[in-house]
Short mmCIF file of N, CA and C in Angstrom, two decimals:
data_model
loop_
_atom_site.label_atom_id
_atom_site.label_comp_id
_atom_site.label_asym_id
_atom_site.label_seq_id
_atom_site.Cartn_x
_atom_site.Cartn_y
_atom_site.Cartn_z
N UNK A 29 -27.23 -1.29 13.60
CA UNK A 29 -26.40 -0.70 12.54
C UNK A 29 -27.30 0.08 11.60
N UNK A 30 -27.08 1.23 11.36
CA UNK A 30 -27.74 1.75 10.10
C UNK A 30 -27.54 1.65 9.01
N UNK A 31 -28.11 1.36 7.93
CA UNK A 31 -28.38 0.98 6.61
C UNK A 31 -27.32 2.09 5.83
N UNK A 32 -27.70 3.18 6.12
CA UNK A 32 -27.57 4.13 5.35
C UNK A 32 -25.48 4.09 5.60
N UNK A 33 -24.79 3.30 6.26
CA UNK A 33 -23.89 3.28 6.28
C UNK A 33 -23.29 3.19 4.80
N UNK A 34 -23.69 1.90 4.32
CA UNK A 34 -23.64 0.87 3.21
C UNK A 34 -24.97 1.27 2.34
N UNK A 35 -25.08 2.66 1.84
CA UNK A 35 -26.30 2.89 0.53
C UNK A 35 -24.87 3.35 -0.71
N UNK A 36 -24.00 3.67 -0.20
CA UNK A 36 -23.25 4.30 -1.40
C UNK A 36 -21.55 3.59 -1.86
N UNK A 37 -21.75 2.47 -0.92
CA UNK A 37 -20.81 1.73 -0.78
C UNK A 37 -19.62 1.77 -2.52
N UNK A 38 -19.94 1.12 -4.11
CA UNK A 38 -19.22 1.96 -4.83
C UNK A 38 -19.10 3.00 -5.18
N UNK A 39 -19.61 4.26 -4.85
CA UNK A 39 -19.49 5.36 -5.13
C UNK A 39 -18.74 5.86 -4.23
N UNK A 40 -18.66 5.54 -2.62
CA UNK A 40 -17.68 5.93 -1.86
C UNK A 40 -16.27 5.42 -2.19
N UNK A 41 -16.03 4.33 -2.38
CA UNK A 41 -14.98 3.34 -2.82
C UNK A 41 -14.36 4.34 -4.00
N UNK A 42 -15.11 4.48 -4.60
CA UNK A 42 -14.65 5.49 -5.90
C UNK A 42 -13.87 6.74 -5.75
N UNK A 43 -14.57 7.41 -4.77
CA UNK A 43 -14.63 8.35 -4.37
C UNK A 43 -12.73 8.78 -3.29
N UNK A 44 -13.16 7.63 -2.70
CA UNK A 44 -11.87 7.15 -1.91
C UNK A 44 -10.11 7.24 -2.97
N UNK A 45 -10.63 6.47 -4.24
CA UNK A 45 -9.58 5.61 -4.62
C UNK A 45 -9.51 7.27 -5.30
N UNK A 46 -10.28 8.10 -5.62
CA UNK A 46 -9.90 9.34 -6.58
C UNK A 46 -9.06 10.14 -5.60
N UNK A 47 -9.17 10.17 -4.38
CA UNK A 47 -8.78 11.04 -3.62
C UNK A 47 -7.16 10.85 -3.09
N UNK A 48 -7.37 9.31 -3.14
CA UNK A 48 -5.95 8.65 -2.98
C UNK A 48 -4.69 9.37 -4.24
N UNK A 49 -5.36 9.24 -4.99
CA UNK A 49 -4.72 9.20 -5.84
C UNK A 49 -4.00 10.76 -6.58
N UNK A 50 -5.19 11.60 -5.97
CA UNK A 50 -4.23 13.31 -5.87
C UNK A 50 -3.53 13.35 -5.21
N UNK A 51 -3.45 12.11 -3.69
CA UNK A 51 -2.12 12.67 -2.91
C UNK A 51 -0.88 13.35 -3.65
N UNK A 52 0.02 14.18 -3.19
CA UNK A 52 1.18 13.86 -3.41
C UNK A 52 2.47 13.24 -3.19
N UNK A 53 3.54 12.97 -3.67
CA UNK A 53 4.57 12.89 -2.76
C UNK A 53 4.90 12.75 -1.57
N UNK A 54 4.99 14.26 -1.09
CA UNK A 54 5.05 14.69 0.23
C UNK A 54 3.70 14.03 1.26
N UNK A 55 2.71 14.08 0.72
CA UNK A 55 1.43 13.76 1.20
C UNK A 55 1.84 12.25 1.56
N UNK A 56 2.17 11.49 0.57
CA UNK A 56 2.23 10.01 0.77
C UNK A 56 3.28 9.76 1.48
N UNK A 57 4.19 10.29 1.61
CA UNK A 57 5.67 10.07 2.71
C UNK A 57 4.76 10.46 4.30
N UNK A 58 4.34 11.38 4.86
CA UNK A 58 3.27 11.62 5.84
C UNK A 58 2.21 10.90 6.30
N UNK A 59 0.93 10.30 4.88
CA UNK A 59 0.30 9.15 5.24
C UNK A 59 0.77 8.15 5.29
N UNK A 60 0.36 7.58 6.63
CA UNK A 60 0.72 5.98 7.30
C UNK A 60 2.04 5.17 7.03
N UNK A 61 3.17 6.20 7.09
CA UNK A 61 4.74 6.04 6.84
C UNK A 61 4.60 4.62 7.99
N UNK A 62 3.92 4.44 8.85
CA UNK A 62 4.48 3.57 10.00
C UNK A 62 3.01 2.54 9.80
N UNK A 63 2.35 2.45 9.20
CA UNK A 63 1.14 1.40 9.49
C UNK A 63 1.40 0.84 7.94
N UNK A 64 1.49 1.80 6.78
CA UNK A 64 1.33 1.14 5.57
C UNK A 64 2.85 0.65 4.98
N UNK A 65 2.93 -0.61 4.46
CA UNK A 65 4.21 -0.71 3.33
C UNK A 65 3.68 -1.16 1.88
N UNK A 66 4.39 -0.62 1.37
CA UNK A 66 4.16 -1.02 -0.47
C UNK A 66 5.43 -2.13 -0.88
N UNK A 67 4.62 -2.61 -1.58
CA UNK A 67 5.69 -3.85 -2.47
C UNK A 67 5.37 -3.75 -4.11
N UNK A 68 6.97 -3.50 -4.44
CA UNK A 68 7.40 -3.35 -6.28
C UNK A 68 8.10 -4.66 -6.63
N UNK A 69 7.64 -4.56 -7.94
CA UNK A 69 9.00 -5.59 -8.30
C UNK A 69 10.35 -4.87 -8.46
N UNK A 70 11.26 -5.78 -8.91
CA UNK A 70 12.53 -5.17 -8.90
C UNK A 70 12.89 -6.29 -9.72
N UNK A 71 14.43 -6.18 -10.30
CA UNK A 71 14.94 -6.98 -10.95
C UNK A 71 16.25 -7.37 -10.27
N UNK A 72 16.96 -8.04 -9.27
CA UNK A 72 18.36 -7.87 -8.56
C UNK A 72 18.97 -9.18 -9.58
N UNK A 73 20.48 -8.48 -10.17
CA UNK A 73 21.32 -9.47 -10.42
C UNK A 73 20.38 -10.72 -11.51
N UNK A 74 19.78 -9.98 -11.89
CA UNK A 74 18.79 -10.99 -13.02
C UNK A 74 17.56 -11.52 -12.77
N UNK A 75 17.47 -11.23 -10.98
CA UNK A 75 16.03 -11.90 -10.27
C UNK A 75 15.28 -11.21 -10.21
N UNK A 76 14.30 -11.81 -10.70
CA UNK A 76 13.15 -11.25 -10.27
C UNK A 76 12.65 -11.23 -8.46
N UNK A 77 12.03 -10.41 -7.83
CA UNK A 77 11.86 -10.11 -6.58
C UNK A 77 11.12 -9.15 -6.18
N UNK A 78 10.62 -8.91 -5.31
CA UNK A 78 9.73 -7.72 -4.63
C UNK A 78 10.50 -6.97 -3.44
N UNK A 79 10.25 -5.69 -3.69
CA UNK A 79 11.28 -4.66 -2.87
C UNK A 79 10.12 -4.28 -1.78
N UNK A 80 10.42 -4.41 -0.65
CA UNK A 80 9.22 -3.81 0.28
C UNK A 80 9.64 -2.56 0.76
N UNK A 81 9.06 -1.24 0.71
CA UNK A 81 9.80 -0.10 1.30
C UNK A 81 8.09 0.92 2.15
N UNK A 82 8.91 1.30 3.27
CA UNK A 82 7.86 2.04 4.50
C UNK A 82 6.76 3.30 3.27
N UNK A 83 5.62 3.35 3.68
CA UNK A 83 4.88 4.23 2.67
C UNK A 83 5.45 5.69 2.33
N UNK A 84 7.02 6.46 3.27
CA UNK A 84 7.87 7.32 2.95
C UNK A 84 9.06 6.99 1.95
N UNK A 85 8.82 5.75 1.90
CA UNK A 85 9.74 5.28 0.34
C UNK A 85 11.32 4.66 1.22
N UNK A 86 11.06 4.42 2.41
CA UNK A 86 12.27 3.75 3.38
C UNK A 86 12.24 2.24 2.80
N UNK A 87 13.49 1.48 2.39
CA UNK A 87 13.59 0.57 2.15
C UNK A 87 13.44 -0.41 3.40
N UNK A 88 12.78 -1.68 3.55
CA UNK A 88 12.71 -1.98 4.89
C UNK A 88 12.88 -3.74 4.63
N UNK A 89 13.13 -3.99 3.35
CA UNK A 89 13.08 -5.51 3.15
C UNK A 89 13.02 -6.02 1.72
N UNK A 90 12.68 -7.31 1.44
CA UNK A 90 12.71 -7.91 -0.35
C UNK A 90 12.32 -9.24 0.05
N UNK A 91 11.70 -10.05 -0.86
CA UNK A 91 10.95 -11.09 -1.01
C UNK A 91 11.36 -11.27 -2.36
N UNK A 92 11.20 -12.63 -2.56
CA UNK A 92 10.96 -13.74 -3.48
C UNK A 92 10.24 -13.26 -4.49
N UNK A 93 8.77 -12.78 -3.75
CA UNK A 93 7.83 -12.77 -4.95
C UNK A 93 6.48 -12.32 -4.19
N UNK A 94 5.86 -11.80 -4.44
CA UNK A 94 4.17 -10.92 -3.67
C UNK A 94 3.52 -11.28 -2.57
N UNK A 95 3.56 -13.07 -2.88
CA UNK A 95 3.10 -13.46 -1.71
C UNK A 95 3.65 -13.43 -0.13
N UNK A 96 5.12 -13.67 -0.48
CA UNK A 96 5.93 -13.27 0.74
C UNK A 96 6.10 -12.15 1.61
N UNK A 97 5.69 -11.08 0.43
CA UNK A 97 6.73 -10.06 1.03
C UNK A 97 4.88 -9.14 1.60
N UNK A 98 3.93 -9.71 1.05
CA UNK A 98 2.78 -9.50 1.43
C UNK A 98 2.66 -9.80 2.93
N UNK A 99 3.21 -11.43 3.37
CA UNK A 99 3.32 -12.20 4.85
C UNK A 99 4.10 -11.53 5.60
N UNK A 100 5.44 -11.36 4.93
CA UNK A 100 6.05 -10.35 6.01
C UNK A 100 5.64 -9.07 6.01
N UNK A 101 5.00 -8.59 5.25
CA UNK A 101 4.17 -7.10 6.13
C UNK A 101 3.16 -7.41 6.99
N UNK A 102 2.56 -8.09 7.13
CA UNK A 102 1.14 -7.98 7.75
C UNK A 102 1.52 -8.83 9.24
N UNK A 103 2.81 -9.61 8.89
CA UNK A 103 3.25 -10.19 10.28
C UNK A 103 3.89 -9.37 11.19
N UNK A 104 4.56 -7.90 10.34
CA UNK A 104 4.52 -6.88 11.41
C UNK A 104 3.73 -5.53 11.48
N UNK A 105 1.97 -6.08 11.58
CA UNK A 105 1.17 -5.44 11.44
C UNK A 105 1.07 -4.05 10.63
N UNK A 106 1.48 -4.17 9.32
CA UNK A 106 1.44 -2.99 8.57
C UNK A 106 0.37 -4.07 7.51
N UNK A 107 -0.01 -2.54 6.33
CA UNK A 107 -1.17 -2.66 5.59
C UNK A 107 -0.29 -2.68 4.39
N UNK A 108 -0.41 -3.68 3.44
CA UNK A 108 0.66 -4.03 2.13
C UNK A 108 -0.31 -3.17 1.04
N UNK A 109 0.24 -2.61 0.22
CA UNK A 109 0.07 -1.98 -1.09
C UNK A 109 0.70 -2.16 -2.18
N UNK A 110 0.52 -2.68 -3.33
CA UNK A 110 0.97 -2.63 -4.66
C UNK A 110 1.52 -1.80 -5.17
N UNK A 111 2.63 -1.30 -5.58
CA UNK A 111 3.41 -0.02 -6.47
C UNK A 111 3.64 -1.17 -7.89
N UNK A 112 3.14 -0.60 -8.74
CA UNK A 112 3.43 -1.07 -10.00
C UNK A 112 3.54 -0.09 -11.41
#
């Protein structure tokens, strides 16, 4: 393995999370609509709960609460993300 993989390791990380973050919209409906899901809270009928929807903003499910709705993404091999 080469070293030089891992010399800039937070600055890439950085680098990453800045770039993420100009996506747009459109950009983020396109990236990983089918590998990534995000989980929000929500408020239903007074409850508190987590809304899980496909990274194109497709509603695809709801949980209890983060930890769940974290298990059911990753049990159908998608990558969970925070919207807050």
């Amino acid at each position: 393995m080469n070293s030089s993989n891992h010399d800039n390791g937070p600055q890439q990380a950085s680098t990453v999370a800045l770039s993420l973050r100009q996506l747009s919209g459109a950009d983020w409906q396109r990236f990983g609509a089918q590998e990534i899901a995000y989980i929000r809270p929500v408020l239903v009928n007074g409850v508190q709960g987590m809304a899980i929807h496909a990274a194109d903003g497709t509603p695809i499910g709801a949980a209890p609460n983060a930890e769940m709705a974290i298990a059911a993404i990753l049990q159908h091999e998608m990558a969970p993300a925070l919207v807050h």
